XYZ file of C-alpha atoms in Angstrom:
735
model
C 55.430 -72.954 4.009
C 54.722 -73.014 8.029
C 56.577 -76.270 8.319
C 59.892 -74.544 7.413
C 59.619 -71.730 9.582
C 58.953 -73.622 12.385
C 62.243 -75.390 11.986
C 63.781 -72.184 11.917
C 62.639 -71.167 14.836
C 63.658 -74.402 16.716
C 66.699 -74.155 15.722
C 67.598 -70.731 17.246
C 69.162 -71.238 20.440
C 69.185 -68.486 23.218
C 72.359 -66.360 23.417
C 72.055 -66.481 27.249
C 71.773 -70.753 27.370
C 75.402 -71.590 28.102
C 77.312 -72.474 31.220
C 79.616 -68.900 31.064
C 79.295 -66.800 34.597
C 78.398 -63.233 33.901
C 80.194 -61.715 36.836
C 78.720 -58.523 36.027
C 75.158 -59.347 35.727
C 75.333 -60.589 39.695
C 77.275 -58.179 41.101
C 74.678 -55.635 39.665
C 71.697 -58.017 40.771
C 73.515 -57.641 44.346
C 73.502 -54.038 44.131
C 69.923 -53.782 42.359
C 68.541 -55.857 45.409
C 70.370 -53.482 47.785
C 67.973 -52.860 50.136
C 66.304 -56.249 50.350
C 70.162 -57.864 51.659
C 70.172 -54.747 53.832
C 66.676 -55.225 55.257
C 67.320 -59.498 55.205
C 71.104 -58.080 57.321
C 69.094 -55.812 59.732
C 66.514 -58.503 60.631
C 68.960 -60.811 61.099
C 71.192 -58.810 63.380
C 68.223 -57.795 65.242
C 66.697 -61.518 65.887
C 70.695 -62.492 67.208
C 70.082 -59.238 69.159
C 66.620 -60.590 70.856
C 68.488 -63.664 71.731
C 71.400 -62.880 72.847
C 69.599 -60.707 75.604
C 67.301 -63.287 76.157
C 68.975 -66.180 76.707
C 70.430 -67.347 80.150
C 74.041 -66.139 80.311
C 76.620 -67.900 81.126
C 80.069 -67.289 84.374
C 83.056 -69.253 84.832
C 84.882 -69.180 87.331
C 88.244 -70.790 87.990
C 90.897 -71.502 90.904
C 94.428 -72.409 90.934
C 96.193 -75.357 92.152
C 99.805 -76.401 93.293
C 100.901 -79.978 92.595
C 104.425 -79.631 94.479
C 107.532 -82.352 93.790
C 108.003 -83.046 97.415
C 105.649 -84.888 99.388
C 105.133 -82.325 102.646
C 105.786 -85.333 105.291
C 107.971 -85.098 107.819
C 112.127 -85.479 106.811
C 113.154 -89.023 107.340
C 109.066 -90.568 106.355
C 109.225 -89.935 103.115
C 109.051 -93.861 101.895
C 109.043 -93.034 98.166
C 112.342 -91.588 98.457
C 113.894 -94.764 99.791
C 112.114 -97.098 97.495
C 113.315 -95.246 94.398
C 109.737 -93.812 93.171
C 109.213 -91.549 90.609
C 107.302 -88.534 91.115
C 104.071 -88.909 89.880
C 103.239 -86.773 86.715
C 101.043 -83.522 86.376
C 98.842 -85.834 83.919
C 98.072 -88.294 86.593
C 96.663 -86.046 89.301
C 94.308 -84.293 86.489
C 92.951 -87.816 85.724
C 92.327 -87.900 89.566
C 90.345 -85.203 89.778
C 87.791 -86.256 86.576
C 87.257 -89.128 88.865
C 83.867 -90.510 89.717
C 85.484 -90.501 93.161
C 86.578 -86.663 93.654
C 83.580 -85.061 91.615
C 80.692 -87.953 93.030
C 82.048 -86.486 96.944
C 81.850 -82.403 95.241
C 78.079 -83.846 94.355
C 77.325 -85.435 97.943
C 78.561 -82.147 99.393
C 76.574 -79.468 97.521
C 73.781 -81.158 96.290
C 74.420 -80.937 92.702
C 71.403 -83.714 91.810
C 68.764 -81.572 92.861
C 67.562 -79.095 90.065
C 65.288 -76.685 90.961
C 63.110 -74.525 87.549
C 60.980 -71.771 88.138
C 58.370 -71.802 86.188
C 58.288 -68.619 83.818
C 56.494 -66.711 80.891
C 57.367 -68.433 77.638
C 60.473 -66.599 75.883
C 61.097 -63.362 78.090
C 59.900 -64.713 81.598
C 63.627 -65.636 81.842
C 64.681 -62.589 81.536
C 62.326 -60.671 83.869
C 63.386 -62.747 86.324
C 66.731 -62.181 86.257
C 66.394 -58.566 86.057
C 64.377 -58.774 89.449
C 60.912 -58.018 87.472
C 58.173 -58.057 90.650
C 55.061 -60.261 90.257
C 52.718 -57.832 88.322
C 48.859 -57.679 88.531
C 47.554 -59.650 86.237
C 50.612 -62.774 87.047
C 48.643 -62.530 90.369
C 47.541 -66.362 91.433
C 49.669 -67.923 88.252
C 52.035 -70.555 87.855
C 54.842 -68.098 86.955
C 57.897 -67.248 89.288
C 58.956 -63.844 89.796
C 61.170 -62.024 91.408
C 61.470 -63.144 95.361
C 60.004 -66.132 94.747
C 62.423 -68.792 96.365
C 62.533 -72.306 96.879
C 64.867 -74.175 98.774
C 65.589 -77.748 99.692
C 67.524 -79.907 101.825
C 66.644 -83.471 101.391
C 65.361 -85.560 98.848
C 66.091 -88.754 98.554
C 64.020 -91.446 96.202
C 64.635 -94.918 95.441
C 65.063 -93.818 91.591
C 68.747 -93.509 91.712
C 69.716 -95.266 88.146
C 67.247 -92.598 85.812
C 65.890 -89.047 86.078
C 62.942 -87.882 87.792
C 61.084 -84.734 87.654
C 58.525 -83.395 90.069
C 56.494 -80.707 90.241
C 56.317 -78.407 93.658
C 53.310 -76.064 93.761
C 53.013 -73.501 96.408
C 49.962 -73.296 98.420
C 50.980 -70.205 100.194
C 52.413 -69.890 103.915
C 55.384 -72.327 103.542
C 52.815 -75.140 102.377
C 53.129 -77.219 99.218
C 51.975 -80.139 97.553
C 53.865 -82.367 95.449
C 53.147 -83.885 91.810
C 54.896 -86.235 89.343
C 55.187 -85.410 85.756
C 52.130 -86.399 85.037
C 50.360 -83.661 87.098
C 48.913 -85.908 89.714
C 49.524 -85.309 93.587
C 51.837 -87.249 95.520
C 51.483 -85.458 98.100
C 51.353 -82.392 100.444
C 54.182 -80.766 103.168
C 55.117 -78.326 104.708
C 58.363 -75.916 104.409
C 60.902 -77.217 107.631
C 59.606 -80.860 107.491
C 60.368 -84.140 105.812
C 57.448 -85.347 104.209
C 57.315 -88.942 102.786
C 56.070 -89.926 100.082
C 55.612 -94.480 99.607
C 54.473 -94.518 95.991
C 57.088 -94.011 94.488
C 59.023 -93.143 97.012
C 60.401 -90.163 98.102
C 61.768 -88.382 101.235
C 62.014 -84.330 100.700
C 62.415 -81.785 103.022
C 61.972 -78.126 101.882
C 63.706 -75.674 103.941
C 62.352 -72.427 102.709
C 59.644 -72.077 100.183
C 58.659 -68.567 99.645
C 55.907 -67.744 97.460
C 52.407 -67.253 96.562
C 50.132 -69.723 95.818
C 50.080 -71.026 92.464
C 53.194 -70.574 91.891
C 55.004 -73.973 90.674
C 58.521 -74.655 90.451
C 60.000 -77.798 88.715
C 62.428 -80.018 90.650
C 65.046 -82.572 88.927
C 66.312 -85.735 90.988
C 69.391 -86.557 88.382
C 71.389 -89.734 89.482
C 74.138 -89.730 91.017
C 75.843 -90.781 87.733
C 73.665 -88.169 85.621
C 74.854 -85.201 88.120
C 78.685 -86.255 87.711
C 78.422 -86.227 84.052
C 76.670 -83.124 83.830
C 79.925 -81.592 86.399
C 82.574 -83.096 84.156
C 81.122 -81.848 81.065
C 81.364 -77.678 82.484
C 84.629 -79.057 84.385
C 87.986 -77.905 82.515
C 91.797 -78.712 83.750
C 94.350 -77.096 81.874
C 98.031 -77.406 82.946
C 100.137 -74.109 83.344
C 102.938 -74.412 81.770
C 105.429 -77.664 81.189
C 106.491 -79.202 84.546
C 105.373 -76.640 86.894
C 102.423 -78.546 88.773
C 99.843 -75.729 88.210
C 96.465 -76.518 87.310
C 94.018 -74.123 86.564
C 90.201 -75.123 87.576
C 87.700 -73.716 84.836
C 83.600 -74.612 85.926
C 80.624 -72.679 83.671
C 77.204 -72.918 84.698
C 74.423 -70.182 84.760
C 74.127 -70.123 89.030
C 77.151 -68.372 90.178
C 76.891 -69.056 93.666
C 76.808 -72.964 92.548
C 79.744 -72.305 90.722
C 81.685 -70.947 93.627
C 80.538 -73.658 95.717
C 80.990 -76.575 93.702
C 84.770 -75.477 92.610
C 85.381 -75.197 96.364
C 84.005 -78.315 96.807
C 86.431 -79.679 94.103
C 89.266 -78.357 95.110
C 88.888 -79.482 99.707
C 88.139 -83.229 98.253
C 91.177 -83.110 96.425
C 93.095 -81.858 98.962
C 91.937 -84.759 101.621
C 92.113 -87.664 99.045
C 96.001 -86.747 99.002
C 96.660 -85.660 102.000
C 94.876 -89.258 102.592
C 96.620 -90.950 99.604
C 100.396 -89.935 101.507
C 99.411 -90.878 104.405
C 98.548 -94.442 103.365
C 102.047 -95.325 103.197
C 102.917 -94.201 106.719
C 99.955 -96.239 107.736
C 100.920 -99.270 106.098
C 104.031 -99.614 107.545
C 103.062 -98.548 111.138
C 100.543 -101.487 110.965
C 103.341 -103.582 110.246
C 105.266 -102.270 113.075
C 102.409 -102.587 115.644
C 102.381 -105.955 115.025
C 105.783 -106.672 115.550
C 106.927 -104.829 118.544
C 105.342 -107.578 121.020
C 107.005 -109.944 119.566
C 110.290 -108.835 119.202
C 109.797 -107.400 122.761
C 109.105 -110.841 124.122
C 112.326 -112.328 122.349
C 114.353 -109.952 124.488
C 112.527 -110.805 127.396
C 113.260 -114.695 126.913
C 116.255 -113.362 125.355
C 117.067 -111.786 129.056
C 116.198 -114.843 130.670
C 118.522 -117.437 129.516
C 121.510 -114.598 129.459
C 120.391 -114.646 133.296
C 119.682 -118.278 133.687
C 123.802 -119.244 132.736
C 125.393 -116.237 134.652
C 123.961 -117.832 137.721
C 124.211 -121.113 136.285
C 128.570 -120.129 135.749
C 129.185 -118.222 138.337
C 129.062 -114.275 136.545
C 131.595 -115.419 133.937
C 132.667 -111.835 132.102
C 133.154 -111.628 128.254
C 137.200 -111.448 127.758
C 138.180 -107.904 125.475
C 138.211 -110.010 122.491
C 135.417 -111.714 123.045
C 133.414 -107.756 123.525
C 134.933 -106.669 120.472
C 133.673 -110.151 118.729
C 130.576 -109.367 120.591
C 130.102 -105.371 119.097
C 130.606 -106.221 115.946
C 128.352 -109.552 115.939
C 125.531 -106.827 117.378
C 125.958 -103.906 115.064
C 126.199 -106.658 111.953
C 122.872 -108.166 113.342
C 121.724 -104.923 113.037
C 122.123 -104.277 110.003
C 120.803 -107.341 108.976
C 117.723 -106.184 110.991
C 117.059 -102.816 109.493
C 117.649 -105.071 105.862
C 114.881 -106.716 106.609
C 112.798 -104.198 107.653
C 112.752 -102.448 104.115
C 112.829 -106.273 102.345
C 109.796 -106.565 104.118
C 108.766 -102.919 102.234
C 110.293 -103.676 99.012
C 108.453 -107.000 98.477
C 104.872 -105.086 98.768
C 106.175 -103.271 95.920
C 108.499 -104.376 93.672
C 110.019 -108.598 92.629
C 113.071 -109.529 93.520
C 114.350 -108.733 89.703
C 114.299 -104.931 90.411
C 116.994 -103.367 90.642
C 116.279 -101.597 94.030
C 115.528 -105.167 95.101
C 118.912 -106.216 94.075
C 121.071 -104.209 95.770
C 118.812 -104.801 99.159
C 120.478 -107.948 98.522
C 123.434 -108.564 97.322
C 123.618 -105.543 100.808
C 122.467 -108.238 102.732
C 124.116 -111.413 101.749
C 127.402 -109.108 102.735
C 126.508 -108.485 105.723
C 125.704 -112.578 105.880
C 129.546 -113.219 105.207
C 131.158 -110.876 107.452
C 128.871 -112.341 109.913
C 129.938 -115.872 108.912
C 133.445 -115.013 109.461
C 132.906 -113.604 112.345
C 131.634 -116.263 114.131
C 134.139 -118.670 112.677
C 136.462 -116.160 114.575
C 134.533 -116.918 118.109
C 134.326 -120.624 117.710
C 137.859 -121.247 118.743
C 137.047 -119.322 122.195
C 136.017 -121.880 125.480
C 133.116 -123.206 125.774
C 131.945 -121.121 128.354
C 133.103 -117.974 126.814
C 130.934 -118.743 123.341
C 127.731 -119.710 125.226
C 128.062 -116.291 126.936
C 128.913 -114.973 123.693
C 125.660 -116.295 122.181
C 123.666 -115.649 125.235
C 125.022 -111.822 125.068
C 124.695 -110.994 121.376
C 121.009 -112.738 121.683
C 120.355 -110.068 124.262
C 121.281 -107.220 122.635
C 120.664 -107.799 118.884
C 116.966 -108.712 119.991
C 117.479 -105.350 122.162
C 118.521 -103.077 119.439
C 115.711 -104.540 117.327
C 113.208 -103.294 119.523
C 114.949 -99.450 120.069
C 114.902 -99.474 116.553
C 110.721 -100.551 116.266
C 110.138 -98.140 118.460
C 112.222 -95.545 117.037
C 110.599 -96.754 113.532
C 106.895 -96.299 114.937
C 107.062 -93.093 116.609
C 109.002 -91.563 113.088
C 105.478 -92.463 111.311
C 103.040 -92.219 113.762
C 104.836 -88.091 113.902
C 104.779 -88.677 109.884
C 101.155 -89.614 109.676
C 100.289 -86.539 112.148
C 102.120 -84.216 110.302
C 101.307 -85.648 106.280
C 99.568 -82.481 104.333
C 99.596 -83.978 101.241
C 101.730 -82.426 97.858
C 98.785 -80.694 96.940
C 97.854 -76.653 97.838
C 95.389 -74.228 96.897
C 96.532 -71.140 95.555
C 93.264 -69.685 94.826
C 90.240 -69.833 96.188
C 87.134 -70.418 93.575
C 85.739 -66.723 91.637
C 83.516 -65.776 89.109
C 85.806 -63.767 86.179
C 82.125 -62.868 84.563
C 79.704 -63.816 81.717
C 81.047 -65.985 79.037
C 78.187 -66.643 77.432
C 76.394 -65.146 75.396
C 78.617 -63.101 73.691
C 76.557 -60.732 72.960
C 78.817 -58.664 70.150
C 79.586 -62.055 68.464
C 76.212 -63.288 68.299
C 74.748 -60.330 66.335
C 77.807 -59.814 64.146
C 77.408 -63.379 63.116
C 73.759 -62.738 62.593
C 74.298 -59.776 60.993
C 76.522 -61.671 58.363
C 74.108 -64.888 58.059
C 71.462 -62.661 57.133
C 74.266 -60.765 54.424
C 75.173 -64.144 52.952
C 72.031 -65.447 52.323
C 69.960 -62.208 51.355
C 73.180 -62.634 49.006
C 72.615 -66.069 48.065
C 68.929 -65.511 47.169
C 69.744 -63.118 45.003
C 71.935 -64.752 43.535
C 69.948 -67.853 43.036
C 67.057 -65.694 41.432
C 69.810 -63.519 39.410
C 71.864 -67.534 37.786
C 67.940 -68.893 37.711
C 65.368 -66.803 36.482
C 66.976 -65.261 33.395
C 64.645 -62.945 31.859
C 64.847 -60.977 29.342
C 67.439 -57.960 30.128
C 68.192 -56.225 26.520
C 66.734 -55.282 23.301
C 70.194 -57.332 21.818
C 69.047 -60.829 23.258
C 65.469 -60.216 21.235
C 67.277 -60.050 17.961
C 69.969 -63.181 18.402
C 66.612 -64.616 18.379
C 66.196 -62.795 15.649
C 63.208 -60.957 16.167
C 62.942 -57.526 15.303
C 62.328 -55.539 18.425
C 60.151 -52.097 17.699
C 60.054 -49.826 20.863
C 61.595 -50.500 24.379
C 58.957 -49.199 27.058
C 60.401 -48.305 30.640
C 58.599 -49.127 33.404
C 56.674 -45.654 34.517
C 56.920 -45.058 37.525
C 53.734 -42.448 38.332
C 51.990 -46.220 36.741
C 53.971 -48.223 38.990
C 52.996 -46.750 42.384
C 49.117 -46.442 41.961
C 49.394 -50.024 40.391
C 50.363 -50.891 44.127
C 47.469 -49.848 45.562
C 46.037 -52.188 44.084
C 45.618 -56.587 44.818
C 49.164 -57.025 42.530
C 51.488 -54.701 43.903
C 54.528 -54.103 42.162
C 53.320 -55.304 38.577
C 51.984 -53.471 36.493
C 49.087 -55.655 34.532
C 47.216 -53.385 32.403
C 44.798 -52.359 34.935
C 45.188 -48.692 34.388
C 42.114 -47.784 37.328
C 43.196 -44.335 36.781
C 42.251 -44.130 32.972
C 45.064 -44.012 29.931
C 48.596 -43.223 31.043
C 48.730 -40.890 27.423
C 45.986 -38.896 28.530
C 46.412 -38.353 32.208
C 50.116 -37.507 31.890
C 51.525 -37.607 28.030
C 55.191 -36.688 28.918
C 56.021 -40.068 31.004
C 58.621 -41.589 29.349
C 56.414 -44.513 28.521
C 54.313 -42.873 26.803
C 57.657 -41.261 25.227
C 58.469 -44.912 24.145
C 55.268 -45.684 22.456
C 54.924 -42.665 20.521
C 58.562 -44.119 19.041
C 56.632 -47.300 18.807
C 54.092 -45.837 16.334
C 56.760 -43.968 13.989
C 57.722 -48.022 13.680
C 54.783 -49.236 13.079
C 53.765 -46.294 10.298
C 56.045 -48.474 8.329
C 56.015 -52.155 9.568
C 51.617 -52.258 8.454
C 52.735 -50.659 5.286
C 53.796 -54.096 4.900
C 51.139 -55.790 5.825
C 47.728 -56.768 3.735
C 45.342 -54.535 5.961
C 45.081 -52.065 8.723
C 44.764 -54.466 11.580
C 47.604 -55.489 14.328
C 47.485 -58.025 17.313
C 49.198 -57.391 20.513
C 49.915 -60.641 22.192
C 52.691 -61.736 24.450
C 53.864 -65.471 25.638
C 52.417 -65.101 29.733
C 49.579 -63.135 31.970
C 50.662 -59.437 33.151
C 53.133 -58.294 31.240
C 51.422 -55.313 30.164
C 49.778 -56.064 26.468
C 46.530 -54.315 27.827
C 48.211 -51.503 28.790
C 50.346 -50.706 25.400
C 47.424 -52.156 23.554
C 45.805 -48.790 25.132
C 48.147 -46.289 25.477
C 48.782 -46.758 21.919
C 45.662 -46.530 20.283
C 45.692 -43.387 22.427
C 48.802 -41.904 21.013
C 47.694 -43.114 17.445
C 44.135 -40.948 18.078
C 45.860 -38.184 19.062
C 47.977 -37.522 15.871
C 44.707 -37.557 13.814
C 44.137 -41.439 13.098
C 40.798 -42.849 13.816
C 41.701 -46.179 16.040
C 39.697 -48.856 17.498
C 40.641 -50.610 20.433
C 39.414 -54.453 20.900
C 39.379 -56.320 23.845
C 39.903 -59.896 22.448
C 40.615 -61.828 25.395
C 37.502 -62.931 26.555
C 38.310 -64.800 29.409
C 39.815 -62.179 31.950
C 40.593 -59.147 29.673
C 40.447 -55.604 31.514
C 40.695 -52.628 28.453
C 37.464 -51.599 29.877
C 39.133 -50.441 32.725
C 41.834 -47.639 30.814
C 38.748 -46.447 30.009
C 36.874 -46.493 33.035
C 33.758 -48.583 32.226
C 32.630 -51.972 32.481
C 32.814 -55.119 30.414
C 29.282 -55.487 29.544
C 28.226 -55.279 25.755
C 31.548 -56.111 24.411
C 33.082 -58.937 21.791
C 31.282 -61.736 23.473
C 27.985 -60.597 23.037
C 28.731 -59.271 19.436
C 30.168 -62.970 18.017
C 27.246 -64.511 19.896
C 25.398 -62.664 18.255
C 23.522 -60.894 20.822
C 24.879 -57.429 20.260
C 25.133 -55.567 16.567
C 28.662 -54.281 15.439
C 27.514 -50.265 15.697
C 26.200 -51.218 19.832
C 29.645 -53.530 20.897
C 31.709 -49.992 19.855
C 32.337 -46.777 22.475
C 33.611 -43.616 22.082
C 36.387 -42.544 24.878
C 37.329 -39.200 25.521
C 40.519 -39.019 23.411
C 38.870 -37.628 20.116
C 39.485 -40.004 17.589
C 39.289 -43.135 20.410
C 36.937 -45.658 20.018
C 36.930 -48.891 22.236
C 34.838 -52.667 22.478
C 34.869 -54.303 25.314
C 35.609 -58.294 26.248
C 31.363 -58.549 27.437
C 30.666 -61.120 29.302
C 33.235 -64.285 29.519
C 31.550 -66.667 27.659
C 32.223 -70.668 27.710
C 33.756 -71.002 24.277
C 36.484 -68.151 23.619
C 38.143 -69.984 21.083
C 34.942 -71.311 19.359
C 33.391 -68.765 19.012
C 36.209 -66.611 17.512
C 36.806 -68.796 14.795
C 33.119 -67.970 13.459
C 32.189 -66.163 10.318
C 30.885 -63.445 12.229
C 34.060 -62.467 13.971
C 35.375 -62.131 10.251
C 32.457 -59.914 9.458
C 33.060 -58.080 12.439
C 37.036 -57.329 11.764
C 35.660 -56.353 8.645
C 33.410 -53.932 9.488
C 35.731 -52.252 12.145
C 38.485 -52.102 9.019
C 36.042 -50.115 6.580
C 35.578 -47.381 9.485
C 38.626 -47.215 11.541
C 42.129 -46.237 10.048
C 43.609 -48.625 12.961
C 42.202 -51.335 14.785
C 44.756 -52.604 17.853
C 43.355 -56.392 19.347
C 44.790 -57.080 22.950
C 44.573 -60.688 23.158
C 45.510 -63.623 25.625
C 48.606 -64.810 26.045
C 49.919 -67.812 23.133
C 50.900 -70.067 25.928
C 47.944 -70.127 27.634
C 45.470 -70.421 24.904
C 45.629 -70.335 21.617
C 42.629 -67.092 21.024
C 46.117 -65.492 19.983
C 46.923 -67.612 17.274
C 43.188 -67.913 15.620
C 42.775 -63.555 15.981
C 46.661 -62.861 14.383
C 45.173 -65.140 11.351
C 42.497 -63.200 10.451
C 45.332 -59.756 11.038
C 48.171 -58.448 9.162
C 50.829 -57.467 11.487
C 51.131 -59.185 14.906
C 53.708 -57.579 17.645
C 54.891 -60.160 21.019
C 55.204 -58.329 24.214
C 58.057 -58.760 26.194
C 58.355 -58.539 29.778
C 61.267 -56.602 30.994
C 63.279 -59.734 33.776
C 60.022 -62.146 33.154
C 59.885 -63.920 29.900
C 62.436 -66.158 28.818
C 64.061 -66.217 25.933
C 62.915 -69.802 25.863
C 59.491 -68.618 26.236
C 59.372 -66.131 23.331
C 61.278 -69.308 21.151
C 57.883 -71.523 22.397
C 55.220 -68.322 21.542
C 56.924 -67.889 18.450
C 56.755 -71.350 17.717
C 52.581 -71.566 18.439
C 51.865 -68.518 16.687
C 53.915 -69.625 13.364
C 52.182 -73.305 13.425
C 49.442 -71.245 13.461
C 50.126 -69.460 10.520
C 50.989 -66.378 12.093
C 53.978 -64.678 11.177
C 55.702 -62.786 14.028
C 56.301 -59.228 12.496
C 58.482 -58.022 16.413
C 58.687 -57.814 19.586
C 58.143 -54.621 21.991
C 60.406 -54.648 24.973
C 58.061 -53.571 27.986
C 58.597 -52.485 31.395
C 62.252 -51.547 31.317
C 63.890 -50.718 34.487
C 67.391 -49.162 35.282
C 69.303 -51.548 37.024
C 72.639 -52.187 37.896
C 72.916 -55.333 36.889
C 72.366 -54.401 32.655
C 73.892 -51.025 33.139
C 76.914 -52.689 32.234
C 75.412 -54.234 28.756
C 74.811 -50.087 28.017
C 71.298 -50.320 28.130
C 70.095 -47.868 30.305
C 69.588 -45.254 26.759
C 65.597 -45.061 27.178
C 66.161 -43.212 30.756
C 66.485 -40.370 28.783
C 63.807 -37.640 28.551
C 64.487 -34.212 26.684
C 61.786 -31.575 27.971
């Protein structure tokens, strides 16, 4: 019979052991824990507000720069047009702005490689400093820095160019200071306005201003030039406004508003200076070449004039004929053009190969002029020898003179072009701080609040998903276990128990006496009265008048049910005794405002007579037996014949014997006691005991030969998670 019962128990499957998602239950769980969700949401929102208030604010400064499509040099001096160059794109200028060439000079000019951090109180120190809080009396002589304390460093040079060096500067009062390394070791002492030189490690520092009381400390960080450039680059953003507009917006973020303005203006100035220098570089190169050629051409001109004069003296000043003069003028013009092409070819040769279209066009023009020159020379070949010689010498003088004049004119143009170069960059708007960009207080508070809301909902849903305790009588009936009563959670009893050690949980420790006596109209007592009626018919089938109250786990209210059920039955005119069968941790005696001495353990060990163990209570017809002193072997005592004799003694003298037992899943005492009693009921805690626990508990009882008569669903609460199932009928009262 026992084996068949066990098999039947094991074959039952709880209705909730499935993978279906009960949306109604989950939504109800969220509503049941609305206070927890609201508290966590508000708590995280407050934390976000505190963080946003205390965090160091970040500001943004911006400036506007225009990249013009035309160079600002004097007309005729723009060599890029003569050579067919394309205008550089705006993206090129953006990369130039981001280069180490520009940002490195900005770092050098603004001293961004030196960072001064005032040492303040933890967490709120920087906030107090920003608010301008003066040094309080309790901070006198301390290392913290307050409003009005200033430190300015004019120069800091170290040998640590490849890494960051951290120093501590401590004020000694009267503009004197002590410099310490990262380990707190003194490196040297100095005074504001004087250079301090330290040999090991090599440091040269000049403090221009120190206004702080003795003891105030500042952290001085000397960054490497590359690290400072990277730090500036990470904070710099360059935006292109529109397409092909040449407009660039430079944005820089940081905590120091003055540093933002200085750094951004320095970036604009360095970029403008570099752009002008780049535009003037072409004129400088051409001017350098022409200045080298001018003395040579002048010498050639002098030599040609000397030869012409000498020949005329030898030939008695022969004049040229009209035809020869025309030929001479044509040759001089061609030579001038060839010379101009030669200058352009010299400049093109530095930029392009001979296969470039511009270069090839110049060569074709040059070949055409050379053919024209050869034709004129062939025509003048028929002239008399004297005329030919005069023509050649005159041509050399005029051509050389023309070349020299061209060189001088060209040199003057380039000098004017270099002096008048303004570049193609214009600074339209100087740097201005636009305002605070971080932290965004409203956004942080909103995100923190939403995070708290989501976190609270996730916690509630996870608990609801993984802790699916019994919440309805139907779930017990699906396990083939009759439900004799559903006892709602007593608000009065719950309030009284929250003052004890186990707040919010009713564990039977009713230190104020029996609830059935203290508040007979409580809903829990009304439900127990219904249990009394159900037991009247259930125990008619039993072999004796003994009732065992057990449960799967501790803290589910077995003692509360046992004591108050006994009181209600006694109020109905029965003689009832309640026995605390939990000799380990029983606390039935607390419901009767007594101690646990001289109880069941003393009876079973033979130290106390049966009649001496039975104590009367304030309720007429109600007696009780405490657990006694905790013995080392409760199970062995219960298995002795004296326990059977004691039960027989009680059954003869009382109409109803109620025995409160330990949890069956913890110890085997409940099975031993239940074996000698006709009726056994299991108390199940609402939302705490799972169907699996109840199955195992029933199996343990069945293994011990105990047939479970039914269950009592205790401490039911009105929750949204279970109200959708229409389980709230127990909340009605009738007065």
